[in-house]
XYZ file of C-alpha atoms in Angstrom:
406
model
C 43.921 107.380 82.175
C 46.052 104.328 80.237
C 48.728 106.962 80.522
C 48.481 107.696 84.015
C 47.980 104.237 85.021
C 51.553 103.508 82.879
C 53.496 106.104 84.328
C 52.455 105.138 88.080
C 53.025 101.184 86.664
C 56.943 102.511 85.889
C 57.310 104.286 88.542
C 56.288 101.348 91.332
C 58.679 99.303 89.376
C 61.458 101.792 89.486
C 60.653 101.962 93.224
C 60.592 98.290 93.568
C 64.236 97.952 91.701
C 65.980 100.836 94.292
C 64.422 98.685 96.783
C 66.275 95.579 96.002
C 69.341 97.143 95.812
C 68.915 98.410 99.014
C 71.211 101.137 100.176
C 72.661 101.991 97.045
C 69.203 102.643 95.938
C 68.499 105.254 97.989
C 72.076 106.733 97.303
C 71.249 106.515 93.218
C 67.872 108.741 94.233
C 69.699 110.969 96.253
C 72.811 111.909 93.338
C 70.115 110.786 90.277
C 72.691 109.488 88.300
C 75.809 106.747 88.590
C 77.985 109.703 86.415
C 77.836 113.476 86.979
C 80.226 115.378 84.475
C 79.885 117.882 82.117
C 83.212 116.686 80.101
C 83.069 114.392 77.027
C 83.441 110.796 78.077
C 83.372 107.351 76.603
C 82.786 104.107 78.178
C 85.000 100.555 77.079
C 84.042 97.406 77.753
C 84.271 93.828 76.830
C 82.265 90.747 77.291
C 83.936 90.176 80.394
C 82.359 91.381 83.654
C 85.299 93.581 84.681
C 87.367 95.614 82.023
C 89.914 97.624 83.881
C 93.742 98.517 83.637
C 95.089 98.999 87.097
C 97.062 101.671 88.739
C 97.630 105.422 88.008
C 101.334 105.555 87.395
C 101.441 104.280 83.894
C 99.582 105.698 80.714
C 97.635 103.061 79.308
C 97.477 105.096 75.857
C 100.091 104.417 73.307
C 101.816 107.418 71.541
C 99.194 108.533 69.348
C 96.440 107.740 71.799
C 94.748 105.062 69.156
C 95.417 102.493 71.338
C 94.227 101.755 75.520
C 95.586 98.888 77.335
C 93.363 97.001 79.665
C 93.166 93.494 81.109
C 89.435 91.767 81.598
C 88.139 88.983 83.852
C 84.861 87.440 84.799
C 86.210 86.553 88.524
C 84.226 89.046 90.594
C 85.882 88.496 94.260
C 89.103 89.122 96.332
C 91.918 86.639 95.119
C 92.908 84.054 97.460
C 94.171 81.810 94.328
C 95.198 82.462 91.038
C 92.663 83.262 88.656
C 92.675 84.310 84.753
C 92.690 87.520 83.707
C 92.521 88.308 79.503
C 95.400 90.574 78.552
C 94.514 93.136 75.534
C 94.238 96.674 74.297
C 91.445 98.554 72.889
C 91.243 100.719 69.273
C 90.041 103.869 70.718
C 87.987 104.612 67.791
C 86.214 101.429 67.007
C 86.159 100.216 70.701
C 87.058 96.653 69.969
C 88.714 95.071 72.477
C 91.946 92.429 70.887
C 92.775 89.870 73.095
C 96.563 89.018 73.163
C 96.941 86.652 76.161
C 96.014 85.620 79.530
C 97.632 85.721 83.217
C 97.232 84.809 86.489
C 99.744 87.525 87.659
C 97.082 90.190 88.303
C 95.277 92.066 90.861
C 92.630 94.248 91.665
C 94.361 97.379 91.741
C 97.408 97.338 89.887
C 96.632 94.887 87.113
C 99.077 93.176 85.193
C 101.729 95.982 85.534
C 101.092 96.318 81.729
C 102.741 99.516 80.243
C 103.944 100.590 76.777
C 107.605 99.702 75.732
C 107.708 101.353 72.608
C 104.841 102.937 70.110
C 103.625 99.658 69.200
C 104.307 96.778 71.760
C 103.636 96.853 75.469
C 105.057 94.609 78.731
C 102.696 93.007 81.138
C 103.219 90.446 83.844
C 102.650 86.402 83.406
C 103.990 83.122 84.239
C 107.178 82.422 82.372
C 108.593 78.986 83.032
C 106.727 78.035 85.623
C 107.395 81.164 87.881
C 107.058 85.103 87.984
C 107.852 86.540 84.668
C 106.914 89.262 81.873
C 107.283 89.296 78.405
C 106.659 92.343 75.435
C 103.745 91.930 72.957
C 104.177 93.571 69.769
C 100.669 94.613 68.474
C 101.764 95.143 64.303
C 103.339 91.605 64.706
C 100.749 89.897 66.558
C 102.635 87.887 68.772
C 105.240 87.914 71.703
C 108.485 89.415 70.964
C 110.236 89.355 74.060
C 110.244 87.137 77.261
C 111.808 87.629 80.570
C 112.267 85.314 83.768
C 111.304 88.015 86.546
C 108.018 90.196 86.693
C 108.685 94.267 86.856
C 107.220 96.703 88.721
C 108.565 99.754 86.704
C 110.837 100.110 84.324
C 113.317 102.869 82.703
C 111.959 105.058 80.090
C 114.943 103.574 77.250
C 113.927 100.106 78.436
C 117.378 99.096 79.893
C 116.068 98.160 83.521
C 113.244 97.442 85.293
C 112.483 97.273 89.056
C 111.065 94.274 91.014
C 110.026 92.707 94.207
C 108.582 89.974 95.815
C 104.957 90.002 94.678
C 103.657 87.085 96.723
C 104.843 88.477 99.755
C 103.143 92.262 99.011
C 100.106 90.239 97.992
C 100.302 88.647 101.698
C 100.906 91.987 103.461
C 99.086 93.928 101.155
C 96.351 92.430 99.280
C 95.377 93.829 96.061
C 98.842 94.771 94.792
C 100.873 91.558 94.786
C 100.020 87.855 93.348
C 99.018 84.669 94.961
C 100.666 82.197 92.378
C 103.620 80.941 94.450
C 103.109 81.998 98.167
C 105.658 80.198 100.329
C 105.583 80.351 104.237
C 108.821 81.890 103.900
C 106.982 84.917 102.197
C 105.120 85.531 105.609
C 107.789 86.233 107.627
C 108.807 89.239 109.621
C 111.931 89.778 107.772
C 113.444 87.896 104.704
C 117.351 88.142 104.354
C 117.143 87.409 100.690
C 114.787 89.617 99.903
C 113.899 93.252 98.560
C 114.191 95.179 95.447
C 115.634 93.964 92.284
C 117.250 95.557 89.682
C 116.706 93.623 86.182
C 118.617 94.038 83.202
C 115.939 93.963 80.331
C 118.580 93.778 77.438
C 120.530 90.602 79.289
C 117.291 89.054 80.913
C 118.928 89.280 84.488
C 117.787 90.518 88.171
C 120.235 91.538 90.795
C 119.195 92.159 94.679
C 120.650 95.569 94.783
C 118.380 96.575 98.303
C 117.956 93.842 100.537
C 115.318 94.260 102.780
C 117.413 93.724 106.213
C 119.800 96.728 104.695
C 116.802 99.063 104.307
C 115.394 98.168 108.004
C 119.000 99.218 109.126
C 118.595 102.383 107.576
C 117.606 104.933 110.528
C 115.940 102.689 112.326
C 114.084 103.180 115.332
C 111.613 101.359 118.051
C 108.726 100.901 116.025
C 110.660 98.350 113.531
C 112.085 96.192 115.918
C 110.010 92.882 115.728
C 107.439 93.827 112.695
C 106.685 93.006 109.537
C 108.428 94.556 106.598
C 107.518 95.107 102.811
C 108.314 96.996 100.083
C 105.790 98.646 97.768
C 105.244 101.655 95.126
C 108.609 101.425 93.102
C 109.074 104.171 90.442
C 111.953 105.767 88.663
C 112.750 108.795 88.582
C 112.049 111.068 85.663
C 115.910 110.950 84.407
C 115.765 107.117 85.549
C 118.980 107.532 87.454
C 116.943 107.081 90.700
C 113.820 105.306 92.074
C 111.448 105.953 94.978
C 109.745 103.407 96.708
C 107.756 102.861 99.900
C 108.921 100.727 103.265
C 105.904 99.506 105.290
C 106.070 98.142 108.678
C 103.595 96.642 110.896
C 103.466 96.237 114.559
C 100.773 95.778 117.072
C 98.303 96.043 114.025
C 99.367 99.565 113.716
C 100.859 100.238 109.698
C 103.949 102.561 109.297
C 105.352 104.372 106.170
C 108.391 106.121 104.616
C 109.693 107.104 101.391
C 113.013 106.028 100.355
C 115.081 107.576 97.687
C 117.916 105.417 96.238
C 120.059 105.665 92.906
C 120.041 102.861 90.092
C 123.275 101.273 92.031
C 121.101 100.440 95.298
C 122.599 103.155 97.124
C 120.153 104.504 99.338
C 120.099 108.794 99.127
C 117.733 109.847 101.425
C 114.419 109.174 103.452
C 111.918 111.590 103.350
C 109.914 111.223 106.510
C 110.815 108.112 109.089
C 107.682 107.111 110.331
C 104.852 109.064 109.316
C 101.578 108.495 107.519
C 102.657 108.425 103.331
C 100.468 108.116 100.946
C 100.434 108.464 96.531
C 102.926 110.494 95.078
C 104.086 112.067 91.911
C 107.321 113.311 90.520
C 106.921 116.987 89.278
C 110.394 117.022 88.078
C 113.763 115.854 89.263
C 113.594 118.031 91.916
C 110.349 117.890 93.356
C 108.067 115.242 94.387
C 104.344 115.565 95.482
C 103.218 113.330 98.291
C 99.851 112.976 100.337
C 100.934 112.998 103.979
C 100.106 114.083 107.577
C 103.596 116.070 107.969
C 102.376 119.244 110.058
C 99.322 119.082 108.125
C 97.354 116.735 106.222
C 97.297 117.357 102.320
C 99.516 116.861 99.347
C 103.111 118.230 100.236
C 105.422 119.301 97.733
C 109.156 117.772 99.047
C 112.257 119.278 97.458
C 114.448 115.939 96.756
C 117.443 118.327 97.212
C 117.198 119.326 100.620
C 114.318 117.587 102.318
C 112.188 119.978 102.691
C 108.591 120.513 101.674
C 105.615 122.652 101.448
C 101.672 122.187 101.432
C 100.473 121.960 97.665
C 96.814 122.800 98.367
C 95.533 123.679 101.916
C 92.380 123.141 100.835
C 92.410 119.631 98.959
C 92.474 117.160 102.224
C 91.455 114.044 100.724
C 94.093 111.486 99.938
C 94.132 110.455 95.962
C 96.180 109.264 92.954
C 97.955 112.123 91.801
C 99.666 112.999 88.320
C 101.194 116.528 87.108
C 99.286 117.828 84.116
C 101.637 120.667 83.521
C 103.972 122.682 86.419
C 100.939 124.114 88.056
C 97.903 121.432 87.462
C 97.447 118.217 89.550
C 94.950 115.720 88.229
C 93.866 113.366 91.082
C 90.972 111.477 92.539
C 89.271 110.959 95.692
C 87.922 107.876 97.847
C 84.676 106.743 97.890
C 82.438 109.053 100.596
C 81.854 107.153 103.219
C 77.799 108.257 103.004
C 77.053 108.937 99.706
C 79.788 106.551 98.031
C 80.305 109.355 95.655
C 84.312 109.539 94.534
C 85.479 112.149 92.445
C 88.076 113.038 89.536
C 89.767 116.385 90.557
C 92.057 119.160 89.109
C 93.886 120.767 91.800
C 96.165 123.799 91.795
C 98.067 125.721 94.400
C 95.091 128.411 95.200
C 92.285 125.447 95.215
C 90.391 122.474 93.271
C 87.662 121.576 91.255
C 85.512 118.566 90.560
C 85.067 117.469 87.125
C 83.609 114.128 87.403
C 81.887 112.045 90.247
C 81.263 108.278 90.171
C 78.978 106.293 92.026
C 80.741 103.734 93.971
C 78.515 100.416 94.882
C 79.053 99.353 98.123
C 80.294 95.883 96.726
C 83.707 97.669 95.759
C 85.236 97.542 98.997
C 88.542 96.599 100.777
C 90.662 94.161 98.397
C 87.972 94.386 96.051
C 87.364 98.182 95.820
C 87.883 100.428 92.474
C 89.903 103.560 92.390
C 89.182 105.689 89.729
C 93.321 105.785 89.553
C 93.245 108.771 86.574
C 95.803 108.055 84.097
C 96.760 110.730 81.218
C 97.565 110.224 77.686
C 100.848 111.810 76.389
C 99.383 115.107 75.309
C 97.032 115.525 78.484
C 93.944 115.775 77.048
C 92.515 112.559 77.800
C 92.200 110.959 80.993
C 91.496 107.025 81.777
C 89.739 105.976 85.098
C 88.456 102.541 86.234
C 84.995 103.008 87.182
C 82.963 100.754 89.377
C 79.312 99.582 88.066
C 76.626 97.186 88.888
C 77.648 95.495 86.056
C 81.300 95.140 86.662
C 84.095 97.437 86.574
C 84.486 99.362 82.699
C 87.074 101.704 81.786
C 86.124 105.341 80.905
C 88.086 108.244 79.105
C 87.178 111.722 79.812
C 88.280 114.498 77.421
C 89.959 117.434 79.293
C 89.367 119.772 76.220
C 86.469 121.622 78.057
C 87.719 121.327 81.295
């Protein structure tokens, strides 16, 4: 009888806890677990409420996967004023987190754009001389070894050049992707004449405006661009560092338009892949092919031929937007956004003939809008480990999945 009473008492306690969670509690009962996967995984967390990396386009692992980059913060809401985040890295064996610096130039979707500079040092954005900048931290010397007077969005693999943009303007028009440290009224204008895409010389510590925003607008312009608000996002160098892709966004009558633009490193626009369709996340397959989630003809991932501009659907069955990365020439790693009813988001392995979910994560309803926590799957150099940011009731955590048994 005592055992029965104890079980009933515990069950009632669980029901009360789930009731306090409201709709989240009901959903947990349905899916039975916050994390559902057959893959081996590890959770990395710090003493701070939120521990995460950021976007899917950068590998947070160093060359031998002994370290993984992360930032951490106790801030627990959207960013309307600068807030401090701790920059650091985990030892993947001991799970010890080494704090190396603080930054206010970070956001929920893309972190502080930290990326490995070489085998033992990494670059990240922070305030330098009272303005946006970036620094390189050497993990062996335990100190900052280089400092730049510009923030970076992406860099070439040989560490010679970087791309930059107006992060204040980006945060104003796309909250969650930029920084709010130095937002000026002029950043809110529909078009800024002296703004656009900057090429930064990492050897000389200089930057140059190579594609003005006004020139981007003039290229193959149409009526929807007139009297609209324009901004730039999602810059990425091609695999050979000779060109880069970026997205040109414009908003008119509360409707957002997108087009993908390919340019060379000197600022010459090579081509526009689509002029006013819905275009979302992308990944270079190789020099000549680019995977983009779009709604051209059929919604889904389309593989574009950069030589002739043609495209073909990659996987007809996969019609959920996500953040793709090529594991090999046939397989794409991606994710999904939370299902609006079950709040489940998936890590997916996709091929031309189909796809399968290898992990399912529950996203509490708090994580929405700018504050949302996309999984943003990122692989190590050997393509055997995947790092994702996961939302929990106790903040964001870093999760590393093993693909050896996938």
